Short mmCIF file of C-alpha atoms and ligand atoms in Angstrom, two decimals:
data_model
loop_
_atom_site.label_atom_id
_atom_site.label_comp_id
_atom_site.label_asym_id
_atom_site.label_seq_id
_atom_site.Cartn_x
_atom_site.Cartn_y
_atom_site.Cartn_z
CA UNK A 1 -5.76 -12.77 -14.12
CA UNK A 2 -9.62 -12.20 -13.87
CA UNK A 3 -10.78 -11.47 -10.77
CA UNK A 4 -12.37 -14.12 -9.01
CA UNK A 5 -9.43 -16.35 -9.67
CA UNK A 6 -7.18 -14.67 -7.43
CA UNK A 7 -9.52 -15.50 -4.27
CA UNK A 8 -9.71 -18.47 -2.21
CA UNK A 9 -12.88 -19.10 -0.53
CA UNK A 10 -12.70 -18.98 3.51
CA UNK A 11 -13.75 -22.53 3.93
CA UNK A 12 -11.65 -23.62 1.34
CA UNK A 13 -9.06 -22.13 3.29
CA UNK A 14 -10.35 -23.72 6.74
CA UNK A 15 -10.66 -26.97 4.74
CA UNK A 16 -6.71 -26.55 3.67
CA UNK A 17 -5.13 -25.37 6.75
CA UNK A 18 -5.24 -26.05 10.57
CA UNK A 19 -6.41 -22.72 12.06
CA UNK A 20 -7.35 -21.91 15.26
CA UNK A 21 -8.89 -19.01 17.10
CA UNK A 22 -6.05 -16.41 17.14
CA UNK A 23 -4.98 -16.13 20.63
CA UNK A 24 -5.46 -13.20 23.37
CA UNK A 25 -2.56 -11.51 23.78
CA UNK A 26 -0.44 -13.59 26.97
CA UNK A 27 2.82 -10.96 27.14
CA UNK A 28 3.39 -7.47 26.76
CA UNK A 29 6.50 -5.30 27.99
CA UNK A 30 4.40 -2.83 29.51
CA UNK A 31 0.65 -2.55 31.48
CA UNK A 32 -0.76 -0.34 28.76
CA UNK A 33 -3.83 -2.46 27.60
CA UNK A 34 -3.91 -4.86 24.65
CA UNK A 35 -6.65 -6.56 22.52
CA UNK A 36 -9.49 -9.14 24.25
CA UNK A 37 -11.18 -10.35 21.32
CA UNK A 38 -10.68 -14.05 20.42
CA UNK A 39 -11.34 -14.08 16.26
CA UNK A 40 -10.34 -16.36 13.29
CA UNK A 41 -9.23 -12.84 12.16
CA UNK A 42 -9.89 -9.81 10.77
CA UNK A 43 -9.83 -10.74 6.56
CA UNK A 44 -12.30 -13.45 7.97
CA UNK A 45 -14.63 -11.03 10.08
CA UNK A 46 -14.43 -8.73 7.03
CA UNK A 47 -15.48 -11.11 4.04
CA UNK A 48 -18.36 -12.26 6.93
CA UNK A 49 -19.22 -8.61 6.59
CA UNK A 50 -19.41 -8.62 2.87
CA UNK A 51 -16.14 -6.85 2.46
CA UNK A 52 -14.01 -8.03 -0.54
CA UNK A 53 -10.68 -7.81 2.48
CA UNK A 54 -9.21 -6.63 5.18
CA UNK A 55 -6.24 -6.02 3.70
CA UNK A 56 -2.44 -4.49 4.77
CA UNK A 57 0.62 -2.46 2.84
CA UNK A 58 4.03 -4.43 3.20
CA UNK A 59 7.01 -4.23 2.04
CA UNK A 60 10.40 -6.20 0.84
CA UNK A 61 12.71 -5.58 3.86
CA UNK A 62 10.00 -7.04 5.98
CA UNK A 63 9.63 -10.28 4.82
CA UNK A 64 12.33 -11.31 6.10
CA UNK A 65 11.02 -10.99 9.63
CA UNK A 66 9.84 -14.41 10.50
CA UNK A 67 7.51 -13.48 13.30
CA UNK A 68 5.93 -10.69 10.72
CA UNK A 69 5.49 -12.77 8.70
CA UNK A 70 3.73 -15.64 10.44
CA UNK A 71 1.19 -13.58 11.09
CA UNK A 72 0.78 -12.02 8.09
CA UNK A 73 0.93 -14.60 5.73
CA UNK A 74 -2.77 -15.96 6.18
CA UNK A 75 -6.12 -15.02 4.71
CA UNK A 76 -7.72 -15.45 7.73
CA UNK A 77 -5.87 -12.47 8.95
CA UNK A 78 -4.81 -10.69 5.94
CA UNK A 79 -6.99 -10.71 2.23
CA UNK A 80 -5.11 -8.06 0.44
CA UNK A 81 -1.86 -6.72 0.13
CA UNK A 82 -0.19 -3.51 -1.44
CA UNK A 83 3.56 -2.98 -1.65
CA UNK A 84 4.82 0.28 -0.09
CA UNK A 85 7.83 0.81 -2.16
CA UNK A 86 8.54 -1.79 -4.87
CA UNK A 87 6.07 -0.86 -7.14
CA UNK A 88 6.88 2.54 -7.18
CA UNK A 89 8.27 4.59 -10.46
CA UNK A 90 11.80 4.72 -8.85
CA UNK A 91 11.23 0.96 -8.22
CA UNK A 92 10.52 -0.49 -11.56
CA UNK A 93 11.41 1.87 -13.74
CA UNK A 94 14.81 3.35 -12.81
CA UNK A 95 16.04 4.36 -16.28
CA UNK A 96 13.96 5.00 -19.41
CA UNK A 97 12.27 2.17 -21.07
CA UNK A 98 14.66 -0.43 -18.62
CA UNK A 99 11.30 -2.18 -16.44
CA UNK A 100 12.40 -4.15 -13.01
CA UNK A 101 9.74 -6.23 -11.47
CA UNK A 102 12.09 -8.54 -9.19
CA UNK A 103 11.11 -6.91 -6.09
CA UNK A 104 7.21 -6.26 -6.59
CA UNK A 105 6.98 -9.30 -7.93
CA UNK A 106 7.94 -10.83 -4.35
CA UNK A 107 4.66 -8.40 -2.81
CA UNK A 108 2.55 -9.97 -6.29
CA UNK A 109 3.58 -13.46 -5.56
CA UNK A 110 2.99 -13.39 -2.10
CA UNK A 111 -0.11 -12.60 -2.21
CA UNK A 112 -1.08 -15.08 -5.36
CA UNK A 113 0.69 -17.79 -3.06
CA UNK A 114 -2.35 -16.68 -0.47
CA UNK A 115 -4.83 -15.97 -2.51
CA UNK A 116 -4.83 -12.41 -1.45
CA UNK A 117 -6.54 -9.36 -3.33
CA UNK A 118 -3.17 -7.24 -5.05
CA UNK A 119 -3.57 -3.62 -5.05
CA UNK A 120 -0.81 -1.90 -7.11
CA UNK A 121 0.60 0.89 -5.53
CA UNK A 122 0.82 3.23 -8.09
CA UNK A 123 1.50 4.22 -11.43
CA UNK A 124 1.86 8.22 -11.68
CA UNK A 125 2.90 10.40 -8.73
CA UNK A 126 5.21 13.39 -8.19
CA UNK A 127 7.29 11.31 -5.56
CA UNK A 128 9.99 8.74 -5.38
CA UNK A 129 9.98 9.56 -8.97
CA UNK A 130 13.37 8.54 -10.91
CA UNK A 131 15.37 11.79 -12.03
CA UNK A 132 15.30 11.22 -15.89
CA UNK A 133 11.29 12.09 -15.61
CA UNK A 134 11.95 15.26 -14.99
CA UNK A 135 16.14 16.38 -16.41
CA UNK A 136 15.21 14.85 -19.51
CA UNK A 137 12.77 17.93 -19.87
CA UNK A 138 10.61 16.11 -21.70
CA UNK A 139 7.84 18.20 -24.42
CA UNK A 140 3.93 17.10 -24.10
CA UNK A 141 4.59 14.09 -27.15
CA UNK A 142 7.95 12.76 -24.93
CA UNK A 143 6.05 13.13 -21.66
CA UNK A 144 2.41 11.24 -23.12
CA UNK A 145 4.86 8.71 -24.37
CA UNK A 146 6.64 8.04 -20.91
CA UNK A 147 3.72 7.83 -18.80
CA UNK A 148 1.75 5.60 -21.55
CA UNK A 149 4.94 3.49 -21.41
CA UNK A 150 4.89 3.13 -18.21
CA UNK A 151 1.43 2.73 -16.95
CA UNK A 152 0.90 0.35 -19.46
CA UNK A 153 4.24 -1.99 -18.78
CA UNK A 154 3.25 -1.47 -14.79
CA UNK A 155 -0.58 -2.56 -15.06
CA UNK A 156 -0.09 -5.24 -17.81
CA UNK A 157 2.32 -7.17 -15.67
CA UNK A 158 0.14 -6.85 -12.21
CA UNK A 159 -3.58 -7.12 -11.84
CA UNK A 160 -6.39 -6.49 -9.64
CA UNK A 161 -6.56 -3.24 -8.86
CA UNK A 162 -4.25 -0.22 -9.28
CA UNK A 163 -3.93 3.69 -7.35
CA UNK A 164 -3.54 4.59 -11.31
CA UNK A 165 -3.03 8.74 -10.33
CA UNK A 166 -1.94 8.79 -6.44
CA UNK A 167 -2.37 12.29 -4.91
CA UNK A 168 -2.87 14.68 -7.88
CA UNK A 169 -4.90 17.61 -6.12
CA UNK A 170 -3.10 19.90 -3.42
CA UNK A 171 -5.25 20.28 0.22
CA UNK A 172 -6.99 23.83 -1.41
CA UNK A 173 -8.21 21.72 -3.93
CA UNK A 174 -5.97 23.08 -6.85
CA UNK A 175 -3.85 20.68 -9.07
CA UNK A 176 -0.52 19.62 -8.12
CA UNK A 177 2.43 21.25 -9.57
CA UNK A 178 4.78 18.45 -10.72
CA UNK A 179 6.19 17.62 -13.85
CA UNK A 180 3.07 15.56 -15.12
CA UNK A 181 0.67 18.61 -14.83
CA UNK A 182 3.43 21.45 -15.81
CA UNK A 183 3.91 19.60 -18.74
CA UNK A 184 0.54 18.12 -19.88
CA UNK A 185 -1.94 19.73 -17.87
CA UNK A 186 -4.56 17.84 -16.49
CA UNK A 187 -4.25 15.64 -19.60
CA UNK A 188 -1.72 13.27 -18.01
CA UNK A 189 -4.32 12.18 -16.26
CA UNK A 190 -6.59 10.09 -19.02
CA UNK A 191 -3.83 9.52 -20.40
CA UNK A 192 -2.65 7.36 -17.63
CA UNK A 193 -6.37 5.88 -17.02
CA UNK A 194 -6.82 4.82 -20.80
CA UNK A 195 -3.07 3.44 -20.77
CA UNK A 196 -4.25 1.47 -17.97
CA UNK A 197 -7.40 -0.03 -19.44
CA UNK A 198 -6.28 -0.56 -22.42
CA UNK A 199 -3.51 -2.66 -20.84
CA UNK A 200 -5.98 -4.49 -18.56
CA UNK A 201 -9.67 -3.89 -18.99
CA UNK A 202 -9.58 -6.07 -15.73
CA UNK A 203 -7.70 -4.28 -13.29
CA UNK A 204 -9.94 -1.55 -11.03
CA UNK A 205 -8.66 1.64 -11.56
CA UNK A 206 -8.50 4.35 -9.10
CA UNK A 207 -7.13 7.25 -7.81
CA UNK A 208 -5.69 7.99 -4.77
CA UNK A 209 -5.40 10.36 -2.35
CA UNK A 210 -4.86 11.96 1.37
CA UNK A 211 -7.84 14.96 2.58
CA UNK A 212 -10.79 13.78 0.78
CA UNK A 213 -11.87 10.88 3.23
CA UNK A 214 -14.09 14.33 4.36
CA UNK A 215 -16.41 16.50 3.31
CA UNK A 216 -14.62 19.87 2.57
CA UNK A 217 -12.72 21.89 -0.70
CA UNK A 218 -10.51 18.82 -1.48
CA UNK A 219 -12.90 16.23 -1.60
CA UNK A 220 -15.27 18.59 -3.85
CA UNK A 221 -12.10 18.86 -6.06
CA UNK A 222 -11.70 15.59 -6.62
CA UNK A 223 -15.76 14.54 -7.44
CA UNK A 224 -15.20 17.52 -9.85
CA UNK A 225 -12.68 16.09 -11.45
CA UNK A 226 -13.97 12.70 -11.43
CA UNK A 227 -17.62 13.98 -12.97
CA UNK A 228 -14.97 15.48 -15.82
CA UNK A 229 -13.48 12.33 -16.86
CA UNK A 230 -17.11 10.50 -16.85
CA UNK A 231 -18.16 12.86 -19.13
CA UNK A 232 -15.47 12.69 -21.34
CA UNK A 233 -15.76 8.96 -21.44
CA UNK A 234 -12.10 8.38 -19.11
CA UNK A 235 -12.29 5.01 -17.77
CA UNK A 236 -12.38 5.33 -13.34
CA UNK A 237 -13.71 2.74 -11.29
CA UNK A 238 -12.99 4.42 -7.85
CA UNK A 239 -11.24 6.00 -5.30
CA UNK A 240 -8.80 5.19 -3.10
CA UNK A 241 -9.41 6.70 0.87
CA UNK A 242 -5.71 6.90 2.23
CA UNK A 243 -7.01 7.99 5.80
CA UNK A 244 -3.86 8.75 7.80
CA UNK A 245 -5.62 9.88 10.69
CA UNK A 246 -4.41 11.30 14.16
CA UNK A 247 -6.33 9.73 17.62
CA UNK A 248 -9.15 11.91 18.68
CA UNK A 249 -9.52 13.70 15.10
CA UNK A 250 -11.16 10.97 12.90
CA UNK A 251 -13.59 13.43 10.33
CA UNK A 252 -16.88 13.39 11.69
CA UNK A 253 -18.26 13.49 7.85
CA UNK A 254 -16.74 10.56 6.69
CA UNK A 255 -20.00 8.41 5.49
CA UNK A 256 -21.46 11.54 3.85
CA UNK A 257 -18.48 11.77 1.97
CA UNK A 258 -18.36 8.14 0.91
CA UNK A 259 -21.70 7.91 -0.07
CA UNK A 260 -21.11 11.77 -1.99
CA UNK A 261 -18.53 9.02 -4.26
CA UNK A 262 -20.73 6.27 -4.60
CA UNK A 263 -23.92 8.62 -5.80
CA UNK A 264 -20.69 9.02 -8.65
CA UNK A 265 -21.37 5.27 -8.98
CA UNK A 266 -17.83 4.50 -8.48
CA UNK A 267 -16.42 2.46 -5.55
CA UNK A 268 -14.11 3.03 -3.29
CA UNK A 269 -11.78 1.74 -0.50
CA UNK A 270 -9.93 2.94 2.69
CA UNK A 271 -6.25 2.27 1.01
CA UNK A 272 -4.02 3.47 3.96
CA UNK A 273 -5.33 3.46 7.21
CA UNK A 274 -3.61 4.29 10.16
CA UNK A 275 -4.12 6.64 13.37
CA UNK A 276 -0.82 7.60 14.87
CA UNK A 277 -0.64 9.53 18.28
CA UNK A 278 1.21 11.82 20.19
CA UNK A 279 3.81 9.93 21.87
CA UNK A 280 4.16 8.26 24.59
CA UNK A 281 1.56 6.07 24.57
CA UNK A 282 -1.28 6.18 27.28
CA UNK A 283 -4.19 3.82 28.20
CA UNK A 284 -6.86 6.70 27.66
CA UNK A 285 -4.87 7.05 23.81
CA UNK A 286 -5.01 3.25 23.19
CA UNK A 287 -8.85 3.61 24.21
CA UNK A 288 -9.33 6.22 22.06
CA UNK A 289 -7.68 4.80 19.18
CA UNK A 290 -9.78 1.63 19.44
CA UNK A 291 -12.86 3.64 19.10
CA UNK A 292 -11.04 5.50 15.78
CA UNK A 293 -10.53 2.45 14.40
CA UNK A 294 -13.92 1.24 15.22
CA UNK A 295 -15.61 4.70 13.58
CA UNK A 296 -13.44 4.40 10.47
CA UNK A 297 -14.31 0.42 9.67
CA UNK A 298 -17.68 1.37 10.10
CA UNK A 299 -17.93 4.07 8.19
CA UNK A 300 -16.97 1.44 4.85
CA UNK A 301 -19.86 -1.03 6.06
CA UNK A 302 -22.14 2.11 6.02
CA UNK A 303 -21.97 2.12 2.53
CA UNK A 304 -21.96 -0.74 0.20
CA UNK A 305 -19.11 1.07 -2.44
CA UNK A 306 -16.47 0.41 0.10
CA UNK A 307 -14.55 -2.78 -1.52
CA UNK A 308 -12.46 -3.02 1.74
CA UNK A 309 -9.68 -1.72 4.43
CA UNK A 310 -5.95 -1.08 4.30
CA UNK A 311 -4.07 -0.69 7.14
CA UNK A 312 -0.89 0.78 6.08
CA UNK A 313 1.19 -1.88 7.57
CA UNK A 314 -0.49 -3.67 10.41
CA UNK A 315 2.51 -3.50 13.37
CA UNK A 316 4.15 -0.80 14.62
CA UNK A 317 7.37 -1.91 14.34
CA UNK A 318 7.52 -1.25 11.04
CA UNK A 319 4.90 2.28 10.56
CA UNK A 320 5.97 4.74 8.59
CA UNK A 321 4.46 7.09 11.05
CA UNK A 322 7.73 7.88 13.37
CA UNK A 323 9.95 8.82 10.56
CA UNK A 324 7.73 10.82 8.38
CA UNK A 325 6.08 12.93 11.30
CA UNK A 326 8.24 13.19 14.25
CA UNK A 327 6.97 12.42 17.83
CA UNK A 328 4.04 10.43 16.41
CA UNK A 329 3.43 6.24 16.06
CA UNK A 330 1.81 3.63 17.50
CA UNK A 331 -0.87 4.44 14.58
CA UNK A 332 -0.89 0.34 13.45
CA UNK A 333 -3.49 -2.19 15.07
CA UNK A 334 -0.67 -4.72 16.25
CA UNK A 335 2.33 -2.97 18.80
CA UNK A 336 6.04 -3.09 18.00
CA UNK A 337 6.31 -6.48 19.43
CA UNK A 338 3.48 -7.65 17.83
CA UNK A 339 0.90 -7.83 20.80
CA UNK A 340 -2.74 -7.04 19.25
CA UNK A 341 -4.00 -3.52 20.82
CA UNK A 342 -7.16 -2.56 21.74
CA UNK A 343 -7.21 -0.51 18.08
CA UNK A 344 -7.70 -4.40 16.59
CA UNK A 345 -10.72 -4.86 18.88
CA UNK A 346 -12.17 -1.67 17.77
CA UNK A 347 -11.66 -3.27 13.89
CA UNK A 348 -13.09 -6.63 14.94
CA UNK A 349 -16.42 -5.35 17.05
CA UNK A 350 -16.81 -3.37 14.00
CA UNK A 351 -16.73 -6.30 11.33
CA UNK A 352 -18.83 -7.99 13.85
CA UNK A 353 -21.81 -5.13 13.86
CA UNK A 354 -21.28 -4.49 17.41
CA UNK A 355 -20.67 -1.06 18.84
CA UNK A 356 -18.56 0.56 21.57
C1 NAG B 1 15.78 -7.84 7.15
O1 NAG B 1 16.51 -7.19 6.14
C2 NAG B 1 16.73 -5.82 6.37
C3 NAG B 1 17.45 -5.26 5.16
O2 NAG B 1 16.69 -5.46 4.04
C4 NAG B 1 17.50 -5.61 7.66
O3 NAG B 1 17.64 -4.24 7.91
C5 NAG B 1 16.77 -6.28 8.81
O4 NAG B 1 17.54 -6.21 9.97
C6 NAG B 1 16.45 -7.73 8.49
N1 NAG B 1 15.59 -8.24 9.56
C7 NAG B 1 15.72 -9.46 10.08
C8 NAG B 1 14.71 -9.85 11.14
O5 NAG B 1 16.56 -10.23 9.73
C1 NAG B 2 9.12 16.89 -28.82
O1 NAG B 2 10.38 16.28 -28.57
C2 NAG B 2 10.77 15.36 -29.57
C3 NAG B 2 12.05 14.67 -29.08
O2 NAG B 2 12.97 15.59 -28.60
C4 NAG B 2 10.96 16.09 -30.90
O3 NAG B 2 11.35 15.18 -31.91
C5 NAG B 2 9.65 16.75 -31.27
O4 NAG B 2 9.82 17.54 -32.43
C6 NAG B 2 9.14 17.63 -30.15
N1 NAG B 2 7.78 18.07 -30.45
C7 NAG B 2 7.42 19.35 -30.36
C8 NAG B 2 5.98 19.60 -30.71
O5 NAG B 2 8.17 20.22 -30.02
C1 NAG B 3 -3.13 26.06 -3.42
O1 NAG B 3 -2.07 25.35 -2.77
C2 NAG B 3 -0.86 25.31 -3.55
C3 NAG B 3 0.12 24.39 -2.82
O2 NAG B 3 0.25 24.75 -1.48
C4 NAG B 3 -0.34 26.71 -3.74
O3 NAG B 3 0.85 26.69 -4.50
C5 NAG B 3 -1.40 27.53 -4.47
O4 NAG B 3 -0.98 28.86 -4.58
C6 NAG B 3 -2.73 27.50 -3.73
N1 NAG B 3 -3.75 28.12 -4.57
C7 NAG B 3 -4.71 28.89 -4.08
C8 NAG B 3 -5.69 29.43 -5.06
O5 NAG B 3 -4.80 29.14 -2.88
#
């Protein structure tokens, strides 16, 4: 599906649906601050902006949540989705050659039904990979045949935009040992891109990754890389900015390094924000993460190559934060029950070219 089919136009929205303002926060279990700012929303403040979205991973066992998903489900709020899980090699490709789409294609259709920007999330990565990649022991031919297979099945049925290679480079910079690269050597990794252009010439195609939303030895890694494949003629359109951030630590060399990618005349987008913090929660934390969030938005309207923001899910009832890194959360711009926290007013003023 080409591109500019897969957007609605915000008045054509307005003209569609009844919307109003959304509403200042009125109940909250606890006196730790929430949001103030009365907006359509934040997709809306973003494509004011210029921004292709503001735009949020979500995934199946979610949508069953009514109240998630009443917020959720509107472009005034929400221009973009990626799925967290059910596009994932495990996901749709659990045994060689045998494809499932059934649950991605809920995410897909969701956001077609919305006329929401799709980001496919992803296509070749070392985890939540199915066993028979790697037992099977695959040479270089059976390997270059598997991931061609697969990129090429994945990106032909979804468009937009896929995170083609998600996190390939280790934090020193060096490649990632997994089965791909032991195998093939760098090599996997055109492969996968020309797969992936050749099945949709179309789709964006990025790569992905956590530690280069900074200046430092990853980041240079990666523009290394990146200069490689342009030279040999390896289709990549841009990068994708994770930016799983802690409160009080955003990089302070984050629009330097943007701008170090789009001098590479790719673009690029912030794929999975969030800012998780030290539990419990505190007021001066909250404050603090508002002005994170506000820094980090920023930072993609400072330069032009930034298509748009992730959050990587937008309520923290449903963050991967707690699970994955023990003692952390509250990293999302809504709260567990779905109050708005000061971290969305630190999004909006943003969008809005204010400043805190
Ligand atoms: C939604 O489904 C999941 C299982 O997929 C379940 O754990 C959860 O409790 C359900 N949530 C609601 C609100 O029904
Ligand atoms: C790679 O594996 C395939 C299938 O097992 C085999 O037919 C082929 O000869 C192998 N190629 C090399 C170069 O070893
Ligand atoms: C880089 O990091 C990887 C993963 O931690 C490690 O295996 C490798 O030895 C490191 N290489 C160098 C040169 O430090």
């Amino acid at each position: 599906m080409p591109l500019s089919l897969a957007f609605v136009t915000i008045s054509a929205f307005i003209a569609a649906h009844t919307v109003s303002a959304l509403p200042q926060a009125t109940s909250t279990s606890s006196t730790l601050p929430t949001a103030t700012s009365v907006v359509k929303g934040l997709n809306y403040l973003a494509r004011n902006a210029g921004k292709l979205y503001f735009g949020t991973a979500t995934d199946n066992s979610e949508l069953n949540d009514t109240t998630y998903t009443g917020i959720m489900d509107n472009y005034l709020h929400f221009g973009q989705l990626t799925p967290e899980n059910s596009m994932k090699w495990d996901a749709t490709e659990p045994e060689p050659g045998v494809f499932t789409f059934a649950a991605g294609d809920v995410i897909a259709n969701l956001a077609k039904s919305y006329g929401m920007y799709l980001r496919g999330h992803n296509c070749v990565w070392y985890e939540q990979l199915p066993d028979w990649v790697t037992v099977n022991n695959y040479n270089a031919t059976g390997l270059t045949a598997v991931v061609e297979n697969h990129v090429s099945t994945l990106v032909g049925h979804y468009a937009d935009a896929w995170d083609v290679i998600n996190e390939p480079l280790n934090d020193n910079g060096t490649f990632r040992e997994d089965v791909f690269y032991n195998t093939l050597g760098t090599e996997y990794i055109p492969i996968a891109l020309k797969a992936a252009r050749a099945a949709d010439p179309n789709a964006k195609l990025y790569i992905n990754d956590y530690n280069i939303e900074y200046v430092g030895t990853k980041s240079t890694a990666l523009q290394n890389l990146i200069k490689e494949l342009q030279a040999d003629g390896v289709p990549i359109d841009g990068v994708g900015m994770e930016s799983h951030f802690i409160v009080g630590e955003v990089p302070t060399t984050l629009v330097e390094n943007f701008q170090a990618y789009a001098d590479l005349g790719l673009e690029f987008a912030i794929t999975e924000l969030d800012i998780r913090m030290e539990l419990p929660e505190t007021a001066a934390l909250l404050e603090q993460q508002k002005t994170d969030f506000y820094t980090v938005v920023n930072a993609c309207l400072s330069v032009s190559a930034c298509k748009g923001v992730t959050v990587w899910d937008w309520t923290d009832k449903y963050s991967w934060i707690p699970s994955t890194f023990p003692g952390y959360g509250a990293a999302c711009p809504w709260d567990a029950n779905f109050v708005r926290k000061p971290a969305f007013d630190g999004i909006a003023i943003a969008f809005e070219g204010g400043s805190i």
